[in-house]
Coordinates of C-alpha atoms and ligand atoms in Angstrom, one line a residue:
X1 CA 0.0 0.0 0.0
X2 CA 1.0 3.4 -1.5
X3 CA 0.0 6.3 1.1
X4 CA 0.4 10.2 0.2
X5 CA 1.9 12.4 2.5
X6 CA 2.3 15.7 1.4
X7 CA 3.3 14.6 -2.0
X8 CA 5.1 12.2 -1.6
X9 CA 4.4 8.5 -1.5
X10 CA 5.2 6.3 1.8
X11 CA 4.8 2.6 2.5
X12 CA 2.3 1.8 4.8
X13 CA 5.3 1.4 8.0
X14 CA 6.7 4.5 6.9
X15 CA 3.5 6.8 6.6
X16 CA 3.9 8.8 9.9
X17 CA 3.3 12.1 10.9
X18 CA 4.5 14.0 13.9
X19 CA 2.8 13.7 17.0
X20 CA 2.7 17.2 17.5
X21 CA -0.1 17.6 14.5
X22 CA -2.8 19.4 15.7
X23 CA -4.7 16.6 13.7
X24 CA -3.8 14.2 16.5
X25 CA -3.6 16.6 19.5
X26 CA -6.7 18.1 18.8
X27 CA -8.7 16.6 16.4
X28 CA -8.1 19.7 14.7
X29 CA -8.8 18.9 10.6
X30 CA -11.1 18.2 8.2
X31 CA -11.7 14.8 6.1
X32 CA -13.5 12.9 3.3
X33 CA -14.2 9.2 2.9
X34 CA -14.5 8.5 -0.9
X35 CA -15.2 5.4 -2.7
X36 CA -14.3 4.4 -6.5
X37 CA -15.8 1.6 -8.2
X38 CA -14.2 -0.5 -11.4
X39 CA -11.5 2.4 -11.9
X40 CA -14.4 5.3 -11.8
X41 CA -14.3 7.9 -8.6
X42 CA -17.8 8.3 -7.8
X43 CA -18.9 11.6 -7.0
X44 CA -15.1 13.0 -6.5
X45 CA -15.8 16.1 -7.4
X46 CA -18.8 17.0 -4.4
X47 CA -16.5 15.2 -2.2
X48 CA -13.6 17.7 -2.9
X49 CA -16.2 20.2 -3.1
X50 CA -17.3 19.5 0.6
X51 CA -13.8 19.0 1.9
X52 CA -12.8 22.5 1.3
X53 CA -16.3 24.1 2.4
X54 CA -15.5 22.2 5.6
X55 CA -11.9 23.7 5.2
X56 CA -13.3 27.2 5.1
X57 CA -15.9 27.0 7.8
X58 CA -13.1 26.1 10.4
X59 CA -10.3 28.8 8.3
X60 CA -8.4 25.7 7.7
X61 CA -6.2 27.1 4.4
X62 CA -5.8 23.8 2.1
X63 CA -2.3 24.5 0.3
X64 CA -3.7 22.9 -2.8
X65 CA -6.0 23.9 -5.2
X66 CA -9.3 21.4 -5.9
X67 CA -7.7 20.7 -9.2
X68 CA -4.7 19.5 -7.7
X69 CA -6.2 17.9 -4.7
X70 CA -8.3 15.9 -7.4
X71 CA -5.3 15.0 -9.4
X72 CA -3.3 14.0 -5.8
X73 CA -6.5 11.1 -5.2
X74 CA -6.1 10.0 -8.7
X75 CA -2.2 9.7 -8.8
X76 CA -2.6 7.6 -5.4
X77 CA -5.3 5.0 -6.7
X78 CA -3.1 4.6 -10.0
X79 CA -0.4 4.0 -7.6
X80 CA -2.1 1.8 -5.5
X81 CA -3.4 0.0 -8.5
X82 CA -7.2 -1.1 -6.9
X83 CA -10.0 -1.4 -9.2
X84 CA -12.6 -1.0 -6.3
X85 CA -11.3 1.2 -3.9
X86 CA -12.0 2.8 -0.1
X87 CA -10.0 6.4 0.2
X88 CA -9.8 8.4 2.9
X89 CA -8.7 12.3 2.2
X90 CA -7.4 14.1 5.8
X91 CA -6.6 17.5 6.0
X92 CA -4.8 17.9 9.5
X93 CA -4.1 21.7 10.5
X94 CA -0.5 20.2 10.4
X95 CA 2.3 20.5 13.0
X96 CA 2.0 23.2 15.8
X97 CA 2.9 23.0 19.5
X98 CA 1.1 21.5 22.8
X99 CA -1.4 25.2 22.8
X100 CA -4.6 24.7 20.4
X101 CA -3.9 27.9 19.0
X102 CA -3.8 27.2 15.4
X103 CA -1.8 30.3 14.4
X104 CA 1.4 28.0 16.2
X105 CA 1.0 25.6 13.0
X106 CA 3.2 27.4 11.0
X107 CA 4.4 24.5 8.6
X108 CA 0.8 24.7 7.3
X109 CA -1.7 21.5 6.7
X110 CA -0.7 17.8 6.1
X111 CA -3.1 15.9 3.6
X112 CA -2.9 12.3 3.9
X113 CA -5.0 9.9 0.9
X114 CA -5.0 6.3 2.2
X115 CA -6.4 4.2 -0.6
X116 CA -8.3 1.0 0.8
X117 CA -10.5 -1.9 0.5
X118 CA -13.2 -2.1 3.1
X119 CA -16.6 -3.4 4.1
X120 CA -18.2 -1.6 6.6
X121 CA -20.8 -4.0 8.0
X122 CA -20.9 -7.6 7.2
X123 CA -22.1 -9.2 4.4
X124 CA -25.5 -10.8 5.8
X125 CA -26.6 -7.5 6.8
X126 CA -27.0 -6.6 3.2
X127 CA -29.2 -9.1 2.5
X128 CA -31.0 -9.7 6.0
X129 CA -31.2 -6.1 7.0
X130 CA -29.3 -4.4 10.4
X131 CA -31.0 -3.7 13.7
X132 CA -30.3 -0.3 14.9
X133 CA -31.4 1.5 18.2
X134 CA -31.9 4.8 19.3
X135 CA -28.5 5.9 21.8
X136 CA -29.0 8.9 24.7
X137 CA -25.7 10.9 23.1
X138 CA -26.8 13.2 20.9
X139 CA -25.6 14.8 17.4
X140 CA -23.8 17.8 18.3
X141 CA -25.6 21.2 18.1
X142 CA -25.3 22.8 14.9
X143 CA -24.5 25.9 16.8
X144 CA -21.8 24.3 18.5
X145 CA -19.7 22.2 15.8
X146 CA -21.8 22.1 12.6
X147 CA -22.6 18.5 11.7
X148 CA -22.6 20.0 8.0
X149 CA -18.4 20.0 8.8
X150 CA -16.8 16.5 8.2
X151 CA -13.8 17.2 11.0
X152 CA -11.7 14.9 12.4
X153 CA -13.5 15.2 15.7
X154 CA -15.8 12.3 15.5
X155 CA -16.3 11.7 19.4
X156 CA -19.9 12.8 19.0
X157 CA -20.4 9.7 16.9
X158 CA -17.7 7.3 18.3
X159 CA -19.7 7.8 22.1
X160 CA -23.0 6.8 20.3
X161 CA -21.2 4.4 18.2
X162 CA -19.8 2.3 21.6
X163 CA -23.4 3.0 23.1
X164 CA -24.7 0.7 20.0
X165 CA -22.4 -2.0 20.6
X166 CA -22.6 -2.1 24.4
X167 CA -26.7 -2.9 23.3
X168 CA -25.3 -5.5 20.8
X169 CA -26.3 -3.4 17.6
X170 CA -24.3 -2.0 14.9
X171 CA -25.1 1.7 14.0
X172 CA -27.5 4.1 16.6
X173 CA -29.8 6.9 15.9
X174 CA -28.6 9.8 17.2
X175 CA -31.3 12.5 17.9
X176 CA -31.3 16.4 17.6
X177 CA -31.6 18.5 20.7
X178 CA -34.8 18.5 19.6
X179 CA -35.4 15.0 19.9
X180 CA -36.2 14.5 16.3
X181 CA -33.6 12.2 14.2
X182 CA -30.6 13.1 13.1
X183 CA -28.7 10.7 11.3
X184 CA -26.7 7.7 12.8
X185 CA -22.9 7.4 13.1
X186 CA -21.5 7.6 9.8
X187 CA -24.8 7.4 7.5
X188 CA -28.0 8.7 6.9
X189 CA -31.4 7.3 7.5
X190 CA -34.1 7.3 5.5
X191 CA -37.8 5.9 6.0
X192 CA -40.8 4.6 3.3
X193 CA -44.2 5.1 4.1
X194 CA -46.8 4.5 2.0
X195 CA -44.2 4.4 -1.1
X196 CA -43.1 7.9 -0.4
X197 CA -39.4 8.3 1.1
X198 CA -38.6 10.7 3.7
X199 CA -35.2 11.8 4.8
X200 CA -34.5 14.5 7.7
X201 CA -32.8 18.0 6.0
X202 CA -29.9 18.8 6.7
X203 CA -30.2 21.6 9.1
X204 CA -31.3 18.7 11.5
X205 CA -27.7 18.0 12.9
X206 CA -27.1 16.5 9.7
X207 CA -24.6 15.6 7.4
X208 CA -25.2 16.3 4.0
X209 CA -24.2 12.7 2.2
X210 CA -23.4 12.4 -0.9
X211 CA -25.1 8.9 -0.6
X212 CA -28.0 10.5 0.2
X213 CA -27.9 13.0 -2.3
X214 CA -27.8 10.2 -4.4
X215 CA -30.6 8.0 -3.4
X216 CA -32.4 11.6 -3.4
X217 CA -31.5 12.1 -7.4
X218 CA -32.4 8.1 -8.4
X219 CA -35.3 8.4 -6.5
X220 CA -37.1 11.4 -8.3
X221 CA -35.2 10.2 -11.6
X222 CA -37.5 7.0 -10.9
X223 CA -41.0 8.8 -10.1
X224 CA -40.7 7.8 -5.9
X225 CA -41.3 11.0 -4.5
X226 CA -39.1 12.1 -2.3
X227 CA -39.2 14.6 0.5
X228 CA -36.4 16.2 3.2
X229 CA -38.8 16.3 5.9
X230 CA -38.4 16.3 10.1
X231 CA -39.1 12.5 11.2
X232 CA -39.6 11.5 14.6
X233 CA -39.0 8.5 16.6
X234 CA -42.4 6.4 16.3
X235 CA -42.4 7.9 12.4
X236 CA -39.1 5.6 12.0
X237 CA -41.2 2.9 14.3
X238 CA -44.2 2.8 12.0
X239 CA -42.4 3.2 8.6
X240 CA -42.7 0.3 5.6
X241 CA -39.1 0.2 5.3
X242 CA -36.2 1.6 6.3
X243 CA -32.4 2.1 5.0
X244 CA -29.1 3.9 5.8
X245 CA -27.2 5.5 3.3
X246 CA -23.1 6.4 3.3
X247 CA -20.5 6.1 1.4
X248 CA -18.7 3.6 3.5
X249 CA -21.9 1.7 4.6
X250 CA -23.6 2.4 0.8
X251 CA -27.3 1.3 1.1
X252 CA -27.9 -0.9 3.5
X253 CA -31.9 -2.1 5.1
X254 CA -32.7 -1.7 8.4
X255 CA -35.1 -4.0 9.9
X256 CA -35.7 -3.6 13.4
X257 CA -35.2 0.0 15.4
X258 CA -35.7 -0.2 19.0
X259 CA -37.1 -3.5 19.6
X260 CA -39.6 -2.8 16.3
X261 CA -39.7 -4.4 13.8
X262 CA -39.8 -2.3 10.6
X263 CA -42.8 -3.2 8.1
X264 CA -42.2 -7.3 7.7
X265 CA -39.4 -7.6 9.5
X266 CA -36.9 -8.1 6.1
X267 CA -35.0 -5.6 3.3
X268 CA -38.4 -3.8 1.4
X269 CA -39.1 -3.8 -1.9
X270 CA -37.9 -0.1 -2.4
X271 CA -34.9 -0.3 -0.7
X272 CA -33.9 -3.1 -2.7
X273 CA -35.0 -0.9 -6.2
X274 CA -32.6 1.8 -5.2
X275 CA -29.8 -0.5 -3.8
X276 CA -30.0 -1.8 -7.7
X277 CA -30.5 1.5 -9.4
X278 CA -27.4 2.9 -7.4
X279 CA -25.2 -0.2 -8.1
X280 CA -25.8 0.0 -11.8
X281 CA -25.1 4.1 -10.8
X282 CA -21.3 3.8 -9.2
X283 CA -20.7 1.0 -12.2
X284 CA -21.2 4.2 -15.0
X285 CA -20.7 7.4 -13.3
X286 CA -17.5 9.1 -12.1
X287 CA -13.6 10.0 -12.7
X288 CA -11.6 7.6 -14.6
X289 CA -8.1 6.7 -13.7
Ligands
LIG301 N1 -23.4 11.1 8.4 C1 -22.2 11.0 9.0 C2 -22.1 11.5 10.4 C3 -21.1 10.6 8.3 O1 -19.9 10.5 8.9 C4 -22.5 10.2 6.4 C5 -23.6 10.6 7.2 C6 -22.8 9.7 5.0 O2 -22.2 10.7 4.1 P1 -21.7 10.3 2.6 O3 -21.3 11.6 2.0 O4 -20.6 9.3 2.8 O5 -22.8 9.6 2.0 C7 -21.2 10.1 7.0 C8 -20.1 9.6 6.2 C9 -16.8 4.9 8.8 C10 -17.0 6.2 8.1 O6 -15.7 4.5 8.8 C11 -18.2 6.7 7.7 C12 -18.4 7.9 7.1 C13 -17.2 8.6 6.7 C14 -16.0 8.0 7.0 C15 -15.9 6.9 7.7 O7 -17.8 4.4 9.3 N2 -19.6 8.4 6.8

């Protein structure tokens, strides 16, 4: 395995940085987890696109331009040589000293691109559909650190992420301050009900996936309606079907929330239509290398 460091190419033993990057000490960065599928990026450019709006909303100064940050993933998947590949993009505010003052990083940002194969969630879940439940942490206030701003400061999700596992279950809910549902640890949720598919908007303590802006696009393409609408607990309770959507995670059904089961208890009919429609998607559409 090829990484990217600053330019330069390091074997996976070498590929350090220095433990005084405010990425490590603080969390203090910005990142993007990108997939490419049978030598095509999918959707590189809206990644690259959201990794330096992320960049500006915390004055993080990227030292290269999105041209050459698009050319950087490509020279590292030729590199690496993978047909089907996981990459993850880091921006790190770079090398500073022990203060969190930011103006000390005066070597500027490190980017990292670590080009990977993975599988987020077992196969059987694909085809059997995940149980998820609702966790008491939840997504961090908008106000407070934007959930719209992929950093590198994922304790919000990691604590609900443990809370999941400690109840035996894969992925959590995580709720607004509102109490209405947010999104779950690294993918969004959507719900069917009565053939119409809901998703919450974004200024819900939500990301904005890519994924989802994708099921979104095949779903109007394909005459589902489609809406970005608030959705409550017992609206996720009572729903047909339900899925999660991320770039990592893809499209995967969910079948049981809190002790409910979700219409029959198995993937729904819709669900399946658009995990097919976005299969066939990622096998035409993106940047060749
Ligand atoms: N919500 C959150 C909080 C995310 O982190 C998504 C939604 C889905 O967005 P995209 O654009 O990917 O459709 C994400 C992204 C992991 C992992 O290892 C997950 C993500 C990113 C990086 C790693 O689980 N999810």
């Amino acid at each position: 395995m090829k990484i990217y460091i600053n330019g330069k190419f390091y074997d996976k033993d070498n590929a350090k940085v220095s433990v005084f990057d405010h990425g490590l000490l603080y969390g203090d960065g910005v990142f993007e987890g990108i997939r490419s599928y049978n030598r095509l990026v999918f959707k590189l450019n809206e990644h690259i696109e959201r990794l330096f709006e992320s960049a500006h909303s915390i004055m993080l100064k990227i030292p290269l331009t999105k041209e050459e940050m698009i050319k950087a993933v490509i020279k590292t998947l030729k590199e690496n040589n993978l047909d089907d590949a996981y990459i993850r993009l880091l921006v790190t505010r770079g090398e500073g000293d022990l203060g969190l003052d930011p103006r000390k990083c005066r070597a500027g940002a490190t980017i990292i691109i670590i080009a990977d194969k993975i599988a987020l969630y077992p196969e059987k879940y694909y085809k059997e559909g995940l149980e998820i439940i609702t966790v008491p942490t939840v997504r961090n206030l908008p106000e407070a650190l934007n959930p719209q701003i992929k950093s590198l400061n994922y304790l919000n999700n990691i604590l609900a992420k443990i809370e999941a596992a400690n109840s035996g279950c894969e992925e959590a809910i995580m709720l607004d301050s509102m109490g209405y549902v947010a999104e779950c640890t690294g993918d969004n949720l959507f719900i069917v009900k009565n053939k119409h598919l809901y998703t919450p908007p974004q200024c819900m303590g939500t990301l904005r996936g890519i994924t989802r802006d994708s099921v979104l696009e095949i779903a109007r393409k394909n005459k589902i309606s489609a809406h970005e609408h608030v959705i409550t607990r017992h609206e996720v309770y009572i729903s047909d079907e339900c899925f999660l959507t991320g770039t990592a995670a893809e499209i995967i059904p969910v079948v049981k929330v809190d002790g409910r089961l979700i219409g029959e208890g198995k993937p729904g009919k819709i669900t399946l239509g658009l995990i097919k429609k976005f299969k066939e998607l990622t096998k035409v559409t993106g940047v060749k290398y």
